[in-house]
């Protein structure tokens, strides 16, 4: 972590500032802290592989003691909860320099559905979330900070405008490790539990984002208050894909009604939108945040999007930025199976499971079932061979996506 992160970190329990303890655990290179111990007025927290872990549990204390005993790898393995075969597989994986995000995910996750993360960049939930963040991002104050809460392995944080500093918070250390290693190396991961007070100073972030996770949090009132505290009077809160208790959802969590969500954020002037209506906008290349709906109008709608801000400039219609990614990171969407036949590549849309196909059926609105491209695309994509118009269309339809190096 960057030493500057200490300016905004606070203990989740006593609220005091953190200082770096000068002991055997400390390892830093310049302003970057690789490992160490952070102390506040009530307890201590470890920094493991550059990730501060602001959680008080036996496992985290164990990791801290391993650090202090000069065993940083043991601390990492403790936080990744690795033992036996999985630990061996991880050590082999780390020893290579060509391991991919997908391979790391297979080793570090014990949940089969985690494979879905590989397809995150093109799922409709993510598409809308990214569009809302892109639309509200430009209203951030100069030099402002952005936080993605419960942000998993960093897909949304990676997509944030690059000239703002992004903090990625999640309770799962392994997801943050994958984010820092593969998906979003430039963000600042912080391991913390959103069921507790968040470990940051007040009014720290111009944009506070929580996508697709709020219904799984038990302490919803606390978290809503915490998001408003972090945003302060000038910040904007964005909550994409919020499951509604008045609609049907896969793995719904513990959703509330639209009016209950509205009430939780009422002091911050929330406006509610239909997730499905915003997807329609996104497919047209725009996003209209000027027309929110009253909570009563949203009965039956499975998911909503909330944007809360005292700044009226946020609530406008915007043309979405041209999503053409830099050429060095363009890959074929991993939902396509690629068959190279002579001088062309045939791409066939292939879902990982029938459940995925059902849950994310809306991808068929933009991903064609089959596409034929010139050349062997497994060797890389050549935009000039496709022509500008065709290339733009393939990017807009997410047949081609911008992905980190060593992604799949
Ligand atoms: Zn404390």
Short mmCIF file of C-alpha atoms and ligand atoms in Angstrom, two decimals:
data_model
loop_
_atom_site.label_atom_id
_atom_site.label_comp_id
_atom_site.label_asym_id
_atom_site.label_seq_id
_atom_site.Cartn_x
_atom_site.Cartn_y
_atom_site.Cartn_z
CA UNK A 1 0.00 0.00 0.00
CA UNK A 2 1.02 3.60 -0.57
CA UNK A 3 2.06 5.32 2.67
CA UNK A 4 -0.38 8.12 1.73
CA UNK A 5 -3.26 5.74 2.44
CA UNK A 6 -2.49 6.28 6.15
CA UNK A 7 -3.99 9.78 5.79
CA UNK A 8 -7.45 8.31 5.27
CA UNK A 9 -7.32 4.98 7.14
CA UNK A 10 -8.95 4.86 10.58
CA UNK A 11 -9.48 2.02 13.04
CA UNK A 12 -12.97 0.55 12.51
CA UNK A 13 -13.41 0.24 16.29
CA UNK A 14 -11.84 3.25 18.07
CA UNK A 15 -11.80 5.54 15.01
CA UNK A 16 -8.23 6.76 15.61
CA UNK A 17 -5.48 7.13 13.04
CA UNK A 18 -3.16 4.25 12.23
CA UNK A 19 0.60 4.45 12.51
CA UNK A 20 3.18 2.10 11.11
CA UNK A 21 4.88 0.11 13.88
CA UNK A 22 8.66 0.01 13.54
CA UNK A 23 9.26 -3.70 14.08
CA UNK A 24 10.61 -6.81 12.33
CA UNK A 25 7.46 -7.14 10.20
CA UNK A 26 8.08 -3.86 8.35
CA UNK A 27 9.16 -4.14 4.73
CA UNK A 28 8.89 -1.14 2.42
CA UNK A 29 10.28 0.09 -0.85
CA UNK A 30 10.08 3.88 -1.11
CA UNK A 31 6.56 5.05 -0.35
CA UNK A 32 5.16 1.55 -0.91
CA UNK A 33 4.62 -0.60 2.20
CA UNK A 34 4.81 -4.32 1.40
CA UNK A 35 4.28 -5.69 4.88
CA UNK A 36 4.08 -4.40 8.42
CA UNK A 37 1.85 -3.77 11.39
CA UNK A 38 -0.51 -0.81 11.82
CA UNK A 39 -1.30 0.32 15.35
CA UNK A 40 -4.19 2.48 16.59
CA UNK A 41 -5.16 3.41 20.17
CA UNK A 42 -6.99 0.10 20.71
CA UNK A 43 -5.42 -2.68 18.61
CA UNK A 44 -3.19 -3.62 15.69
CA UNK A 45 -3.67 -4.78 12.10
CA UNK A 46 -1.31 -6.45 9.62
CA UNK A 47 -0.36 -5.34 6.11
CA UNK A 48 0.22 -8.49 4.06
CA UNK A 49 1.52 -8.28 0.45
CA UNK A 50 0.65 -4.59 0.47
CA UNK A 51 -2.93 -5.15 1.63
CA UNK A 52 -3.95 -3.72 5.02
CA UNK A 53 -6.29 -6.12 6.83
CA UNK A 54 -8.56 -4.04 9.08
CA UNK A 55 -10.27 -7.00 10.71
CA UNK A 56 -9.89 -8.30 14.27
CA UNK A 57 -10.13 -12.09 14.18
CA UNK A 58 -7.99 -15.02 15.32
CA UNK A 59 -6.92 -15.71 11.73
CA UNK A 60 -5.80 -12.12 11.17
CA UNK A 61 -3.94 -12.02 14.52
CA UNK A 62 -2.23 -15.28 13.55
CA UNK A 63 -1.12 -13.71 10.25
CA UNK A 64 0.23 -10.69 12.14
CA UNK A 65 2.26 -12.91 14.47
CA UNK A 66 3.67 -14.78 11.47
CA UNK A 67 4.78 -11.43 9.99
CA UNK A 68 6.41 -10.40 13.25
CA UNK A 69 8.23 -13.74 13.35
CA UNK A 70 9.69 -13.04 9.88
CA UNK A 71 7.42 -15.44 7.98
CA UNK A 72 5.53 -13.28 5.44
CA UNK A 73 4.62 -16.29 3.25
CA UNK A 74 3.01 -18.04 6.21
CA UNK A 75 1.03 -14.86 6.91
CA UNK A 76 -0.17 -14.78 3.29
CA UNK A 77 -1.15 -18.45 3.34
CA UNK A 78 -3.05 -17.97 6.61
CA UNK A 79 -5.11 -15.12 5.12
CA UNK A 80 -5.74 -17.05 1.91
CA UNK A 81 -6.92 -19.95 4.09
CA UNK A 82 -4.68 -22.41 2.23
CA UNK A 83 -3.66 -25.82 3.49
CA UNK A 84 -2.65 -29.19 2.02
CA UNK A 85 -3.18 -29.66 -1.73
CA UNK A 86 -4.51 -26.15 -2.29
CA UNK A 87 -1.45 -24.64 -0.60
CA UNK A 88 0.85 -26.74 -2.79
CA UNK A 89 -1.05 -25.76 -5.92
CA UNK A 90 -0.82 -22.09 -4.93
CA UNK A 91 2.94 -22.29 -4.33
CA UNK A 92 3.45 -23.87 -7.76
CA UNK A 93 1.19 -21.20 -9.30
CA UNK A 94 3.15 -18.37 -7.69
CA UNK A 95 6.49 -19.77 -8.78
CA UNK A 96 5.46 -19.31 -12.43
CA UNK A 97 5.39 -15.96 -14.16
CA UNK A 98 2.68 -16.86 -16.65
CA UNK A 99 -0.14 -17.82 -14.26
CA UNK A 100 -3.49 -16.24 -15.12
CA UNK A 101 -6.35 -14.69 -13.17
CA UNK A 102 -8.57 -17.61 -14.18
CA UNK A 103 -6.06 -20.14 -12.81
CA UNK A 104 -5.61 -18.18 -9.59
CA UNK A 105 -9.36 -18.01 -9.15
CA UNK A 106 -9.62 -21.79 -9.46
CA UNK A 107 -7.07 -22.32 -6.70
CA UNK A 108 -8.14 -19.59 -4.29
CA UNK A 109 -11.91 -19.88 -4.49
CA UNK A 110 -13.78 -22.72 -2.86
CA UNK A 111 -17.04 -21.65 -4.49
CA UNK A 112 -17.77 -23.08 -7.97
CA UNK A 113 -19.73 -19.95 -8.93
CA UNK A 114 -16.55 -17.92 -8.60
CA UNK A 115 -15.82 -19.01 -12.18
CA UNK A 116 -18.49 -16.49 -13.15
CA UNK A 117 -16.06 -13.71 -12.15
CA UNK A 118 -14.08 -14.52 -15.32
CA UNK A 119 -17.11 -13.37 -17.34
CA UNK A 120 -17.74 -10.28 -15.24
CA UNK A 121 -16.63 -7.72 -17.85
CA UNK A 122 -19.56 -8.55 -20.12
CA UNK A 123 -22.42 -9.44 -17.79
CA UNK A 124 -25.40 -7.06 -17.97
CA UNK A 125 -25.22 -6.21 -14.25
CA UNK A 126 -21.64 -5.12 -14.65
CA UNK A 127 -22.39 -3.22 -17.87
CA UNK A 128 -24.92 -1.01 -16.13
CA UNK A 129 -22.74 -0.61 -13.02
CA UNK A 130 -19.80 0.52 -15.11
CA UNK A 131 -21.96 2.92 -17.10
CA UNK A 132 -23.35 4.55 -13.94
CA UNK A 133 -19.84 4.93 -12.53
CA UNK A 134 -18.61 6.35 -15.85
CA UNK A 135 -21.53 8.79 -15.94
CA UNK A 136 -21.10 10.02 -12.36
CA UNK A 137 -17.29 9.89 -12.24
CA UNK A 138 -16.72 13.14 -14.14
CA UNK A 139 -18.62 15.04 -11.42
CA UNK A 140 -15.97 14.03 -8.87
CA UNK A 141 -13.95 16.84 -7.33
CA UNK A 142 -10.45 17.36 -8.64
CA UNK A 143 -8.02 15.03 -6.90
CA UNK A 144 -10.99 13.18 -5.43
CA UNK A 145 -10.94 9.59 -4.37
CA UNK A 146 -13.21 6.76 -5.38
CA UNK A 147 -14.06 3.69 -3.32
CA UNK A 148 -15.56 0.45 -4.55
CA UNK A 149 -17.07 -1.27 -1.49
CA UNK A 150 -17.49 -5.06 -1.51
CA UNK A 151 -15.68 -4.74 -4.85
CA UNK A 152 -14.44 -8.35 -5.10
CA UNK A 153 -11.51 -8.94 -7.43
CA UNK A 154 -11.52 -5.42 -8.83
CA UNK A 155 -13.39 -5.49 -12.16
CA UNK A 156 -15.30 -2.27 -11.48
CA UNK A 157 -12.33 -0.56 -9.80
CA UNK A 158 -10.26 -1.34 -12.90
CA UNK A 159 -12.87 0.32 -15.07
CA UNK A 160 -12.80 3.58 -13.11
CA UNK A 161 -11.38 6.66 -14.70
CA UNK A 162 -7.67 6.36 -14.23
CA UNK A 163 -6.77 9.83 -13.02
CA UNK A 164 -8.63 9.31 -9.77
CA UNK A 165 -7.28 7.15 -6.98
CA UNK A 166 -9.39 4.07 -6.37
CA UNK A 167 -9.68 2.18 -3.10
CA UNK A 168 -11.02 -1.36 -3.40
CA UNK A 169 -12.57 -2.73 -0.21
CA UNK A 170 -13.70 -6.29 0.40
CA UNK A 171 -13.94 -8.73 3.29
CA UNK A 172 -12.34 -11.56 1.28
CA UNK A 173 -8.57 -11.28 1.28
CA UNK A 174 -8.21 -13.73 -1.63
CA UNK A 175 -10.33 -11.57 -3.91
CA UNK A 176 -8.22 -8.51 -3.09
CA UNK A 177 -5.03 -10.47 -3.70
CA UNK A 178 -6.30 -11.45 -7.17
CA UNK A 179 -7.30 -7.83 -7.82
CA UNK A 180 -3.86 -6.50 -6.87
CA UNK A 181 -2.04 -9.27 -8.74
CA UNK A 182 -4.10 -9.32 -11.93
CA UNK A 183 -7.24 -7.27 -12.42
CA UNK A 184 -6.59 -3.85 -10.89
CA UNK A 185 -2.91 -3.56 -9.93
CA UNK A 186 -3.17 0.23 -9.59
CA UNK A 187 -5.93 0.32 -7.01
CA UNK A 188 -5.44 0.35 -3.24
CA UNK A 189 -7.00 -2.78 -1.74
CA UNK A 190 -8.20 -2.64 1.87
CA UNK A 191 -9.56 -5.75 3.57
CA UNK A 192 -12.47 -4.83 5.84
CA UNK A 193 -15.91 -6.04 6.86
CA UNK A 194 -18.83 -3.90 5.64
CA UNK A 195 -20.90 -5.21 8.57
CA UNK A 196 -18.65 -3.10 10.83
CA UNK A 197 -17.89 0.62 10.72
CA UNK A 198 -15.67 1.21 7.66
CA UNK A 199 -11.98 1.94 8.34
CA UNK A 200 -11.81 5.36 6.67
CA UNK A 201 -11.98 9.02 7.72
CA UNK A 202 -15.19 10.97 7.10
CA UNK A 203 -15.77 12.92 3.87
CA UNK A 204 -12.90 11.08 2.21
CA UNK A 205 -14.43 9.96 -1.07
CA UNK A 206 -15.98 11.91 -3.93
CA UNK A 207 -17.61 8.73 -5.17
CA UNK A 208 -18.73 5.80 -3.00
CA UNK A 209 -19.81 2.75 -5.00
CA UNK A 210 -21.43 -0.43 -3.74
CA UNK A 211 -22.53 -2.75 -6.53
CA UNK A 212 -24.57 -5.90 -6.22
CA UNK A 213 -23.69 -6.60 -2.56
CA UNK A 214 -25.91 -4.58 -0.21
CA UNK A 215 -28.66 -7.25 0.13
CA UNK A 216 -26.09 -9.72 1.51
CA UNK A 217 -25.12 -7.33 4.33
CA UNK A 218 -26.96 -7.80 7.61
CA UNK A 219 -26.11 -4.37 9.09
CA UNK A 220 -27.77 -2.38 6.32
CA UNK A 221 -28.58 0.71 8.36
CA UNK A 222 -25.03 0.92 9.66
CA UNK A 223 -23.59 0.50 6.15
CA UNK A 224 -25.92 3.11 4.62
CA UNK A 225 -24.89 5.58 7.36
CA UNK A 226 -21.24 4.68 6.79
CA UNK A 227 -21.51 5.32 3.05
CA UNK A 228 -22.97 8.77 3.76
CA UNK A 229 -20.19 9.46 6.30
CA UNK A 230 -17.51 8.49 3.77
CA UNK A 231 -19.09 10.59 1.00
CA UNK A 232 -19.59 13.64 3.25
CA UNK A 233 -21.87 16.45 2.04
CA UNK A 234 -20.12 16.77 -1.35
CA UNK A 235 -19.72 13.13 -2.35
CA UNK A 236 -21.95 10.94 -4.50
CA UNK A 237 -23.18 7.45 -3.59
CA UNK A 238 -23.83 4.94 -6.37
CA UNK A 239 -25.53 1.59 -5.78
CA UNK A 240 -25.99 -0.39 -9.00
CA UNK A 241 -27.96 -3.62 -9.21
CA UNK A 242 -29.77 -3.54 -5.90
CA UNK A 243 -32.12 -6.52 -5.55
CA UNK A 244 -35.66 -5.53 -4.65
CA UNK A 245 -37.82 -7.52 -2.24
CA UNK A 246 -40.73 -6.73 -4.61
CA UNK A 247 -39.24 -8.63 -7.57
CA UNK A 248 -37.72 -12.01 -8.40
CA UNK A 249 -33.94 -12.47 -8.29
CA UNK A 250 -31.39 -15.28 -8.50
CA UNK A 251 -29.48 -15.54 -5.18
CA UNK A 252 -31.45 -12.59 -3.88
CA UNK A 253 -29.75 -12.29 -0.47
CA UNK A 254 -31.86 -10.35 2.06
CA UNK A 255 -33.32 -7.60 -0.12
CA UNK A 256 -35.44 -4.68 1.06
CA UNK A 257 -38.27 -2.86 -0.69
CA UNK A 258 -37.42 0.17 -2.87
CA UNK A 259 -38.95 2.54 -0.28
CA UNK A 260 -36.84 0.98 2.51
CA UNK A 261 -33.67 1.56 0.47
CA UNK A 262 -34.82 5.11 -0.21
CA UNK A 263 -35.40 5.77 3.50
CA UNK A 264 -31.94 4.48 4.47
CA UNK A 265 -30.27 7.04 2.19
CA UNK A 266 -32.91 9.78 2.53
CA UNK A 267 -30.52 12.41 4.02
CA UNK A 268 -28.35 12.11 0.88
CA UNK A 269 -31.16 12.79 -1.65
CA UNK A 270 -31.38 9.39 -3.33
CA UNK A 271 -32.95 8.87 -6.76
CA UNK A 272 -34.12 5.46 -7.89
CA UNK A 273 -33.89 3.94 -11.36
CA UNK A 274 -34.97 0.69 -12.95
CA UNK A 275 -31.96 -1.54 -13.67
CA UNK A 276 -33.71 -2.74 -16.85
CA UNK A 277 -34.34 0.82 -18.10
CA UNK A 278 -30.69 1.76 -17.60
CA UNK A 279 -29.61 -1.34 -19.56
CA UNK A 280 -31.77 -0.11 -22.45
CA UNK A 281 -29.95 3.23 -22.27
CA UNK A 282 -26.52 1.60 -22.15
CA UNK A 283 -27.24 -0.49 -25.25
CA UNK A 284 -27.99 2.82 -27.04
CA UNK A 285 -24.70 4.31 -25.80
CA UNK A 286 -26.25 6.80 -23.35
CA UNK A 287 -27.34 6.96 -19.73
CA UNK A 288 -30.19 9.13 -18.53
CA UNK A 289 -30.02 9.85 -14.79
CA UNK A 290 -32.33 12.87 -15.10
CA UNK A 291 -35.52 10.88 -14.61
CA UNK A 292 -35.63 8.97 -11.32
CA UNK A 293 -38.80 7.17 -10.26
CA UNK A 294 -40.69 7.19 -6.96
CA UNK A 295 -40.19 3.99 -4.91
CA UNK A 296 -43.89 3.05 -5.34
CA UNK A 297 -43.45 2.84 -9.11
CA UNK A 298 -40.81 0.11 -8.83
CA UNK A 299 -42.95 -2.77 -7.54
CA UNK A 300 -42.29 -5.90 -9.62
CA UNK A 301 -38.96 -4.63 -10.94
CA UNK A 302 -36.28 -7.17 -9.83
CA UNK A 303 -33.43 -4.72 -9.34
CA UNK A 304 -32.89 -1.00 -9.06
CA UNK A 305 -30.05 1.46 -9.18
CA UNK A 306 -29.72 4.22 -6.59
CA UNK A 307 -27.70 7.37 -7.08
CA UNK A 308 -27.63 9.73 -4.09
CA UNK A 309 -26.07 13.18 -4.19
CA UNK A 310 -26.61 16.78 -3.12
CA UNK A 311 -25.06 17.79 -6.43
CA UNK A 312 -27.80 18.13 -9.08
CA UNK A 313 -25.20 18.01 -11.89
CA UNK A 314 -25.00 14.26 -11.30
CA UNK A 315 -28.58 13.78 -12.49
CA UNK A 316 -28.32 14.38 -16.21
CA UNK A 317 -28.28 12.49 -19.45
CA UNK A 318 -24.81 11.65 -20.66
CA UNK A 319 -23.37 10.05 -23.75
CA UNK A 320 -21.26 7.16 -22.53
CA UNK A 321 -17.57 7.41 -23.21
CA UNK A 322 -16.31 5.57 -26.26
CA UNK A 323 -15.44 2.20 -24.77
CA UNK A 324 -12.76 1.37 -27.31
CA UNK A 325 -10.05 -0.12 -25.13
CA UNK A 326 -6.35 0.35 -25.69
CA UNK A 327 -5.26 -2.15 -28.35
CA UNK A 328 -2.75 -4.00 -26.20
CA UNK A 329 -5.42 -5.35 -23.85
CA UNK A 330 -8.13 -6.42 -26.29
CA UNK A 331 -9.16 -10.06 -26.03
CA UNK A 332 -12.02 -12.17 -27.32
CA UNK A 333 -14.73 -12.33 -24.67
CA UNK A 334 -14.06 -15.58 -22.74
CA UNK A 335 -17.72 -16.55 -23.24
CA UNK A 336 -16.74 -17.43 -26.85
CA UNK A 337 -15.20 -20.72 -27.90
CA UNK A 338 -12.77 -20.04 -30.74
CA UNK A 339 -12.21 -22.40 -33.68
CA UNK A 340 -9.53 -21.38 -36.14
CA UNK A 341 -10.38 -22.54 -39.66
CA UNK A 342 -7.82 -21.63 -42.26
CA UNK A 343 -7.60 -17.84 -42.46
CA UNK A 344 -10.52 -17.11 -40.17
CA UNK A 345 -11.71 -17.65 -36.61
CA UNK A 346 -15.20 -18.83 -35.79
CA UNK A 347 -16.43 -17.64 -32.39
CA UNK A 348 -19.31 -19.52 -30.74
CA UNK A 349 -21.08 -18.17 -27.68
CA UNK A 350 -20.76 -20.87 -25.01
CA UNK A 351 -22.15 -20.47 -21.51
CA UNK A 352 -20.26 -22.03 -18.58
CA UNK A 353 -23.46 -23.53 -17.10
CA UNK A 354 -27.20 -23.55 -17.90
CA UNK A 355 -27.67 -21.54 -14.69
CA UNK A 356 -25.36 -18.82 -15.98
CA UNK A 357 -27.27 -18.70 -19.25
CA UNK A 358 -30.55 -18.29 -17.37
CA UNK A 359 -29.34 -15.73 -14.84
CA UNK A 360 -27.58 -13.56 -17.42
CA UNK A 361 -29.95 -14.15 -20.32
CA UNK A 362 -29.76 -10.44 -21.21
CA UNK A 363 -26.24 -10.91 -22.61
CA UNK A 364 -27.93 -12.39 -25.69
CA UNK A 365 -29.19 -8.88 -26.38
CA UNK A 366 -25.66 -7.88 -27.38
CA UNK A 367 -23.51 -11.03 -27.70
CA UNK A 368 -24.25 -12.71 -31.05
CA UNK A 369 -24.39 -16.52 -30.92
CA UNK A 370 -21.71 -16.80 -33.57
CA UNK A 371 -19.18 -14.42 -35.15
CA UNK A 372 -16.58 -15.03 -37.85
CA UNK A 373 -13.45 -12.87 -37.75
CA UNK A 374 -10.49 -12.73 -40.14
CA UNK A 375 -7.16 -14.27 -39.10
CA UNK A 376 -6.29 -16.40 -36.11
CA UNK A 377 -7.59 -14.34 -33.16
CA UNK A 378 -5.94 -16.64 -30.62
CA UNK A 379 -2.70 -14.89 -31.61
CA UNK A 380 -4.13 -11.47 -30.80
CA UNK A 381 -6.58 -8.97 -32.25
CA UNK A 382 -5.56 -6.66 -35.06
CA UNK A 383 -7.99 -3.69 -35.12
CA UNK A 384 -6.71 -2.47 -38.49
CA UNK A 385 -7.57 -5.83 -40.12
CA UNK A 386 -11.14 -5.44 -38.87
CA UNK A 387 -11.62 -1.84 -39.92
CA UNK A 388 -12.65 0.92 -37.51
CA UNK A 389 -16.40 0.49 -37.81
CA UNK A 390 -16.42 -3.27 -37.36
CA UNK A 391 -13.92 -3.03 -34.51
CA UNK A 392 -16.05 -0.41 -32.71
CA UNK A 393 -19.15 -2.55 -33.12
CA UNK A 394 -17.43 -5.66 -31.75
CA UNK A 395 -16.23 -3.63 -28.76
CA UNK A 396 -19.67 -2.09 -28.15
CA UNK A 397 -21.27 -5.55 -28.30
CA UNK A 398 -18.53 -6.87 -25.98
CA UNK A 399 -17.48 -9.62 -28.38
CA UNK A 400 -14.09 -8.00 -27.82
CA UNK A 401 -13.30 -6.75 -24.34
CA UNK A 402 -10.54 -4.85 -22.62
CA UNK A 403 -8.98 -7.14 -20.07
CA UNK A 404 -5.85 -7.16 -17.94
CA UNK A 405 -2.78 -9.04 -19.12
CA UNK A 406 -2.75 -12.68 -18.03
CA UNK A 407 -6.54 -12.69 -17.55
CA UNK A 408 -7.62 -16.03 -19.06
ZN1 LIG B 1 -8.57 1.07 17.36
#
